[in-house]
Coordinates of C-alpha atoms in Angstrom, one line a residue:
M534 CA 68.6 84.7 72.2
E535 CA 67.2 86.2 76.0
I536 CA 63.6 87.1 76.4
R537 CA 62.3 89.2 78.9
P538 CA 58.7 88.8 79.8
I539 CA 56.6 91.5 79.0
L540 CA 54.5 93.0 81.8
P541 CA 50.9 94.9 81.1
R542 CA 51.8 98.1 82.8
C543 CA 55.4 99.0 85.4
L544 CA 54.8 99.3 88.6
L545 CA 56.3 103.5 88.5
S546 CA 56.1 104.6 85.6
H547 CA 59.0 107.2 84.7
W548 CA 56.0 109.0 82.5
M549 CA 54.0 110.2 86.1
F550 CA 55.4 113.4 86.2
P551 CA 55.8 114.6 82.9
G552 CA 56.8 118.6 81.8
H553 CA 57.5 121.4 84.5
S554 CA 56.6 119.4 87.6
R555 CA 60.3 117.7 87.3
V556 CA 61.8 120.3 87.9
V557 CA 59.6 120.7 90.4
I558 CA 60.4 116.9 92.0
F559 CA 64.1 117.6 91.3
F560 CA 64.3 121.1 94.1
V561 CA 61.5 119.0 96.4
V562 CA 64.4 115.7 95.8
F563 CA 67.4 118.2 96.5
G564 CA 65.6 120.0 99.1
T565 CA 64.9 116.5 101.2
V566 CA 68.0 115.4 100.9
V567 CA 69.6 118.8 102.2
V568 CA 67.5 119.1 104.3
G569 CA 68.4 115.4 106.1
D570 CA 72.3 116.4 105.5
I571 CA 71.5 119.0 108.5
L572 CA 68.9 116.9 111.0
W573 CA 71.7 113.9 110.5
L574 CA 74.4 116.4 111.8
F575 CA 71.8 118.0 114.4
L576 CA 70.7 115.0 115.7
A577 CA 74.8 113.9 115.9
L578 CA 75.5 116.6 118.1
R579 CA 73.3 116.1 120.3
R580 CA 73.1 112.3 120.8
L581 CA 77.5 112.1 120.7
P582 CA 78.8 112.1 123.5
R583 CA 83.0 111.7 122.5
R584 CA 84.2 115.9 121.1
W585 CA 85.9 114.0 118.4
M586 CA 82.8 112.0 117.0
R587 CA 81.2 115.2 116.9
A588 CA 84.5 116.8 115.2
F589 CA 84.3 114.0 113.0
A590 CA 80.4 114.2 112.4
I591 CA 80.7 118.4 111.7
C592 CA 82.9 117.4 109.3
W593 CA 81.4 114.3 107.2
G594 CA 78.3 116.9 107.1
V595 CA 79.4 120.0 106.1
A596 CA 81.8 118.0 103.5
Q597 CA 78.2 116.7 102.2
I598 CA 76.5 120.1 101.7
G599 CA 79.6 121.3 99.8
A600 CA 80.2 119.1 97.7
L601 CA 76.6 118.9 96.4
A602 CA 76.5 122.4 96.1
A603 CA 80.0 121.8 94.1
I604 CA 78.4 119.0 91.7
S605 CA 74.7 120.5 92.0
L606 CA 76.4 124.5 90.6
G607 CA 79.3 123.5 89.0
R608 CA 78.0 121.9 85.8
G609 CA 78.3 124.4 83.6
G610 CA 80.9 127.4 82.7
G611 CA 84.7 126.9 83.2
P612 CA 87.1 124.9 85.3
T613 CA 85.1 124.6 89.3
L614 CA 85.3 122.8 92.4
Y615 CA 83.4 120.7 90.2
D616 CA 86.6 119.1 87.9
A617 CA 88.4 119.5 91.2
L618 CA 86.9 116.2 93.4
P619 CA 88.2 113.0 93.3
R620 CA 85.9 110.8 91.5
W621 CA 85.3 108.6 94.8
V622 CA 84.1 112.0 96.6
H623 CA 81.6 111.9 93.6
S624 CA 80.4 108.7 94.4
T625 CA 80.3 109.2 97.8
V626 CA 78.0 111.9 97.1
L627 CA 75.7 110.1 95.1
V628 CA 75.8 107.1 97.5
W629 CA 74.7 109.8 100.9
H630 CA 72.2 111.5 99.4
L631 CA 70.8 108.9 97.0
L632 CA 71.5 106.0 98.4
V633 CA 71.8 106.2 102.6
V634 CA 69.7 109.8 103.5
L635 CA 65.9 109.5 101.6
P636 CA 65.5 105.9 103.9
W637 CA 67.7 106.6 106.6
L638 CA 64.7 109.8 107.0
I639 CA 62.1 108.0 106.2
I640 CA 63.0 105.6 109.4
Q641 CA 63.7 108.6 112.1
F642 CA 60.3 109.7 110.7
A643 CA 59.2 106.7 111.5
R644 CA 60.8 106.2 114.8
G645 CA 59.6 109.0 115.8
I646 CA 56.3 108.6 116.3
V647 CA 56.3 105.1 117.3
S648 CA 58.1 107.1 120.2
I649 CA 55.8 109.6 120.8
A650 CA 53.4 106.3 120.8
R651 CA 55.1 104.8 123.2
R652 CA 54.9 108.4 126.1
M653 CA 51.5 107.9 125.1
T654 CA 50.5 104.6 126.1
R655 CA 53.7 103.9 128.7
G656 CA 54.8 106.7 129.9
T657 CA 58.4 107.9 130.1
L658 CA 61.0 105.7 131.1
S659 CA 62.4 106.4 134.9
S660 CA 65.1 106.7 135.8
T661 CA 66.5 103.0 136.8
D662 CA 65.0 102.0 133.7
A663 CA 68.1 104.4 131.9
P664 CA 71.3 101.8 130.2
A665 CA 74.8 102.6 131.5
V666 CA 76.6 105.3 129.8
S667 CA 79.2 103.2 127.9
R668 CA 76.2 101.1 126.1
R669 CA 74.3 104.4 125.8
E670 CA 77.2 106.0 124.2
F671 CA 78.4 102.5 121.8
I672 CA 74.7 103.0 120.3
A673 CA 74.7 106.7 119.9
A674 CA 78.1 105.8 118.3
A675 CA 77.2 103.0 116.2
A676 CA 73.5 104.3 115.1
T677 CA 75.2 107.7 113.7
F678 CA 78.5 106.7 112.8
A679 CA 76.4 103.2 110.0
P680 CA 75.3 105.9 107.5
P681 CA 78.5 107.3 107.0
M682 CA 80.3 103.8 107.1
L683 CA 77.3 102.2 104.8
S684 CA 78.2 105.3 102.4
F685 CA 81.9 104.5 102.2
S686 CA 81.5 101.1 101.9
A687 CA 79.1 101.6 99.1
S688 CA 81.4 104.0 97.0
A689 CA 84.5 102.1 97.7
L690 CA 82.0 98.9 96.0
G691 CA 81.7 101.7 93.4
E692 CA 84.9 102.1 92.6
M693 CA 85.6 98.9 92.1
Q694 CA 82.7 98.4 89.2
L695 CA 82.6 101.5 87.6
D696 CA 86.3 100.7 85.6
D697 CA 84.7 97.0 83.8
F698 CA 81.9 96.4 81.2
R699 CA 81.0 94.4 78.9
V700 CA 80.0 93.1 75.9
R701 CA 76.9 90.3 75.5
R702 CA 76.1 88.6 73.1
L703 CA 72.8 88.9 71.7
T704 CA 71.0 86.5 68.4
V705 CA 67.9 88.5 67.6
Q706 CA 65.5 86.8 64.9
L707 CA 63.8 88.6 63.1
A708 CA 61.0 88.1 60.8
Q709 CA 61.2 90.7 58.4
L710 CA 64.4 90.4 58.3
P711 CA 65.2 90.7 53.9
V712 CA 67.5 88.0 53.6
A713 CA 70.7 90.2 52.5
L714 CA 71.1 91.1 56.3
D715 CA 70.7 88.1 57.6
G716 CA 73.7 87.7 59.6
L717 CA 73.5 91.2 59.5
T718 CA 76.4 93.2 63.1
I719 CA 75.5 95.6 65.9
A720 CA 77.0 97.4 68.0
H721 CA 74.3 99.2 70.4
L722 CA 76.6 101.5 72.9
T723 CA 74.1 103.1 75.0
D724 CA 74.4 106.1 77.9
L725 CA 78.3 106.6 77.9
H726 CA 77.5 109.5 80.4
A727 CA 80.7 110.3 79.9
G728 CA 81.8 113.1 82.8
R729 CA 82.2 112.8 86.5
L730 CA 82.3 109.1 86.8
T731 CA 82.7 107.9 83.6
H732 CA 86.2 109.5 82.2
G733 CA 89.8 108.2 81.3
K734 CA 90.4 105.6 80.5
V735 CA 87.8 103.4 80.2
M736 CA 86.6 106.0 77.5
E737 CA 89.6 103.7 75.0
R738 CA 88.5 100.2 76.1
I739 CA 85.3 101.0 75.1
V740 CA 86.6 102.1 71.5
E741 CA 88.7 99.8 71.3
E742 CA 86.2 96.7 72.5
T743 CA 83.6 98.1 70.3
N744 CA 86.2 98.2 67.1
R745 CA 86.8 95.2 68.0
L746 CA 84.1 93.7 67.7
D747 CA 83.7 95.0 63.4
A748 CA 80.4 95.0 63.7
D749 CA 78.5 96.5 60.5
I750 CA 76.5 99.5 62.2
I751 CA 77.1 100.9 65.5
A752 CA 73.7 102.9 67.0
L753 CA 74.2 105.1 70.2
T754 CA 70.8 105.5 72.0
G755 CA 71.7 108.1 73.9
D756 CA 73.1 110.0 77.4
L757 CA 76.7 110.2 75.5
I758 CA 77.4 113.2 78.5
N759 CA 76.2 112.5 81.5
D760 CA 75.2 116.5 83.2
S761 CA 78.1 118.4 81.4
L762 CA 78.8 119.8 78.3
R763 CA 83.0 120.4 79.2
A764 CA 82.7 116.2 78.8
M765 CA 81.5 117.0 75.6
P766 CA 84.8 116.9 73.9
A767 CA 85.8 113.5 75.2
A768 CA 82.3 112.2 73.9
L769 CA 83.2 113.3 70.8
D770 CA 86.9 112.0 70.3
L771 CA 85.3 108.4 71.5
V772 CA 82.6 108.5 68.8
R773 CA 85.2 109.8 65.6
S774 CA 87.0 107.0 67.4
L775 CA 84.8 104.6 66.6
R776 CA 85.1 102.2 63.2
A777 CA 81.6 100.7 61.3
R778 CA 82.0 98.8 59.1
S779 CA 78.8 100.8 57.3
V780 CA 76.6 103.0 59.0
I781 CA 77.1 105.0 62.5
A782 CA 74.1 106.5 63.6
A783 CA 73.1 108.3 67.1
C784 CA 69.8 109.4 68.8
E785 CA 69.5 111.6 72.1
G786 CA 68.8 111.1 75.7
N787 CA 67.7 112.9 79.0
H788 CA 71.6 113.7 80.0
D789 CA 72.6 115.0 77.3
L790 CA 70.1 117.8 77.5
I791 CA 70.7 118.8 80.8
D792 CA 73.1 121.2 80.7
N793 CA 71.5 123.2 77.4
P794 CA 70.4 121.7 74.6
R795 CA 71.1 124.2 72.3
E796 CA 74.7 124.2 72.7
F797 CA 74.6 120.4 72.9
Y798 CA 73.2 120.7 69.3
R799 CA 75.8 123.0 67.5
Q800 CA 78.5 121.0 69.4
A801 CA 77.6 117.6 67.9
E802 CA 77.1 119.1 65.1
I803 CA 80.2 120.9 64.2
G804 CA 82.0 118.0 66.1
G805 CA 80.4 115.0 63.5
L806 CA 78.0 113.8 65.8
P807 CA 76.0 112.0 63.5
L808 CA 72.8 113.0 65.6
L809 CA 69.8 112.2 63.9
R810 CA 66.6 114.1 66.2
G811 CA 63.2 113.1 65.0
E812 CA 65.3 112.6 61.2
A813 CA 65.9 109.2 58.7
A814 CA 68.8 108.6 57.7
T815 CA 69.1 105.6 54.7
A816 CA 73.0 103.3 54.4
T817 CA 73.2 100.3 51.5
I818 CA 74.7 97.0 53.4
R819 CA 75.3 94.6 51.3
G820 CA 73.4 95.8 48.5
Q821 CA 70.1 96.3 50.9
R822 CA 68.4 99.4 51.9
V823 CA 68.9 100.2 55.1
Q824 CA 66.5 102.9 56.7
I825 CA 67.4 104.2 60.6
L826 CA 64.8 106.5 62.5
G827 CA 66.4 108.4 65.4
L828 CA 64.0 109.3 67.8
P829 CA 64.7 113.2 70.2
W830 CA 64.1 113.2 73.6
T831 CA 61.0 114.1 74.9
R832 CA 58.7 113.2 78.1
G833 CA 55.5 111.7 78.1
A834 CA 53.6 109.3 76.9
E835 CA 51.3 111.2 74.6
R836 CA 54.1 113.4 73.2
M837 CA 56.3 110.4 72.4
S838 CA 53.4 109.0 70.9
E839 CA 53.9 112.5 68.6
A840 CA 56.9 112.2 68.7
T841 CA 57.1 108.8 67.1
R842 CA 54.4 109.4 64.9
A843 CA 56.3 111.4 63.2
L844 CA 58.9 110.1 62.6
L845 CA 57.7 106.7 61.4
A846 CA 55.3 109.4 59.2
K847 CA 59.1 109.6 57.2
R848 CA 59.2 105.8 56.8
D849 CA 60.5 105.5 53.2
D850 CA 59.0 101.5 52.1
S851 CA 62.1 100.0 50.3
A852 CA 64.3 100.2 53.0
W853 CA 64.4 97.6 56.1
P854 CA 63.6 100.1 59.0
L855 CA 66.1 100.4 62.4
L856 CA 64.2 102.6 64.9
L857 CA 66.6 104.5 67.9
A858 CA 64.7 105.4 70.9
H859 CA 66.9 106.3 74.0
H860 CA 63.7 105.4 76.4
P861 CA 62.2 101.6 75.4
H862 CA 58.3 102.9 76.9
A863 CA 59.4 104.5 72.5
W864 CA 58.7 100.6 71.4
D865 CA 54.7 100.5 72.3
H866 CA 54.7 103.4 69.9
A867 CA 56.3 101.6 66.8
G868 CA 54.0 99.3 65.6
G869 CA 55.6 98.2 62.2
I870 CA 59.6 98.9 63.6
P871 CA 61.2 95.1 63.6
L872 CA 63.6 96.1 65.6
T873 CA 63.7 99.4 68.1
L874 CA 67.1 99.8 70.4
S875 CA 67.0 101.6 73.9
G876 CA 68.8 102.7 76.8
H877 CA 68.1 104.3 79.5
T878 CA 67.2 102.1 82.5
H879 CA 70.2 100.8 82.8
G880 CA 70.1 97.0 83.9
G881 CA 67.8 98.7 86.3
Q882 CA 70.6 99.8 88.2
L883 CA 69.7 97.8 91.8
M884 CA 68.7 94.5 91.2
I885 CA 67.9 91.9 93.8
N886 CA 67.8 88.9 90.0
E887 CA 67.3 89.6 86.8
A888 CA 63.4 89.5 87.2
L889 CA 62.9 91.9 90.4
G890 CA 64.5 95.1 91.7
A891 CA 64.3 98.9 90.6
G892 CA 63.8 98.1 88.0
P893 CA 60.3 96.1 86.9
M894 CA 59.2 99.4 89.5
V895 CA 59.9 102.1 86.5
F896 CA 60.2 100.4 83.6
R897 CA 58.3 97.7 81.6
Y898 CA 61.5 96.9 79.8
W899 CA 64.8 97.0 81.6
S900 CA 67.2 94.8 79.9
G901 CA 67.5 92.1 77.4
V902 CA 64.8 90.9 74.3
Y903 CA 61.6 91.9 74.7
Q904 CA 59.0 90.7 71.2
K905 CA 55.5 90.8 70.3
P906 CA 54.4 89.4 67.0
D907 CA 55.4 92.6 64.8
R908 CA 57.6 93.9 67.0
T909 CA 61.2 92.8 68.9
L910 CA 63.5 95.9 71.3
V911 CA 66.6 94.9 72.1
V912 CA 67.7 97.3 75.9
S913 CA 70.8 97.9 76.9
N914 CA 72.2 98.5 80.8
G915 CA 74.4 100.6 78.9
V916 CA 78.2 100.9 78.9
G917 CA 78.5 104.0 81.5
N918 CA 77.4 105.6 84.8
W919 CA 75.7 108.2 86.8
F920 CA 75.7 106.3 90.3
P921 CA 78.4 104.3 90.7
V922 CA 76.8 101.3 92.7
R923 CA 74.9 98.5 90.4
I924 CA 73.7 95.6 91.4
S925 CA 73.0 92.0 89.4
A926 CA 73.0 94.9 86.2
P927 CA 76.2 94.8 84.3
A928 CA 77.3 97.6 82.6
E929 CA 77.9 96.0 78.9
I930 CA 78.1 96.9 75.2
V931 CA 75.4 95.0 73.4
H932 CA 76.3 93.0 69.3
I933 CA 73.2 92.2 68.1
T934 CA 73.8 89.7 65.4
L935 CA 70.0 89.6 63.3
K936 CA 69.1 86.4 62.3
R937 CA 65.5 85.5 59.7
A938 CA 63.0 83.4 61.8

């Protein structure tokens, strides 16, 4: 069994910006990357000495802004340019704006400050200090084209990863496990993100691999779709194709509610998704009553605590409980629940190793098994993708075997 250390606090709380302020943050980030597009294009046109170079820069900048607008504004309604864009375009746009432009803006800001400081202390360079034209052209072109080339390279790496996932097998020992449930198996699916980056053949493979596990329980812990309800039919087809020995249950994630929460709930009900919205379902497995509790998505530690308390008030003391919670920090409020399953973190997405990277910077629990004296948490990296690049955080289906401690 893999056990992760429990950090006393995350370095950057995911709940730092609850409620409506998250909307403000979205528009700030969106506006920042658009400014980055414009600034990069402006500097490229100033620095590039050749006409064909400037033409390339114009095509790149305009294409990035247009594709970003199509992706951001084309989620709802009927078919749009959003649907026509190939996956590699989505990947390149996401990498360019989230992984390249933001750091590039920081670098440009720092360079500007350094340049101003040098001019104030040393004065401007004399004409004899100016480099040769050919060298200046090379440096300008290299500096300008480096961000797009980095985006292409990262997107190509992402394309090689997007359809890959592993089956991660964990044996979890629980002191409170009833004798009848010793050896119970759970197939944990989370963060499918059906949509622009997860669709087609890979979804068929996910069904095949999950059904091959022949688990007693299949647990889906949120983010069935990425950001558009147009992916809902394919996602529901996947869920209806899953086969468990005893029960399939699901809770919601934040991405499920991006497009239209009411419509998501409506389609989930019509499509037969076994969704638990702050509800509990009881099944008899191997002669033992098992109660599965599904936590609704909430923002902020206080609201998370309230929602968890409200859900745990529905506990059936005669049944063994299993909690499904999209955000792993709900585990902190789940006293008395022997096992919680979560996702949301994507294993940290960009990790240097198992303990260093984006995961521990943002989350207290980001991948694997965590234990306290009275409870255990299993966090899956997720089987799908909202962002095309993963580093040391592979997509996965988690197969859990429960054993009495």
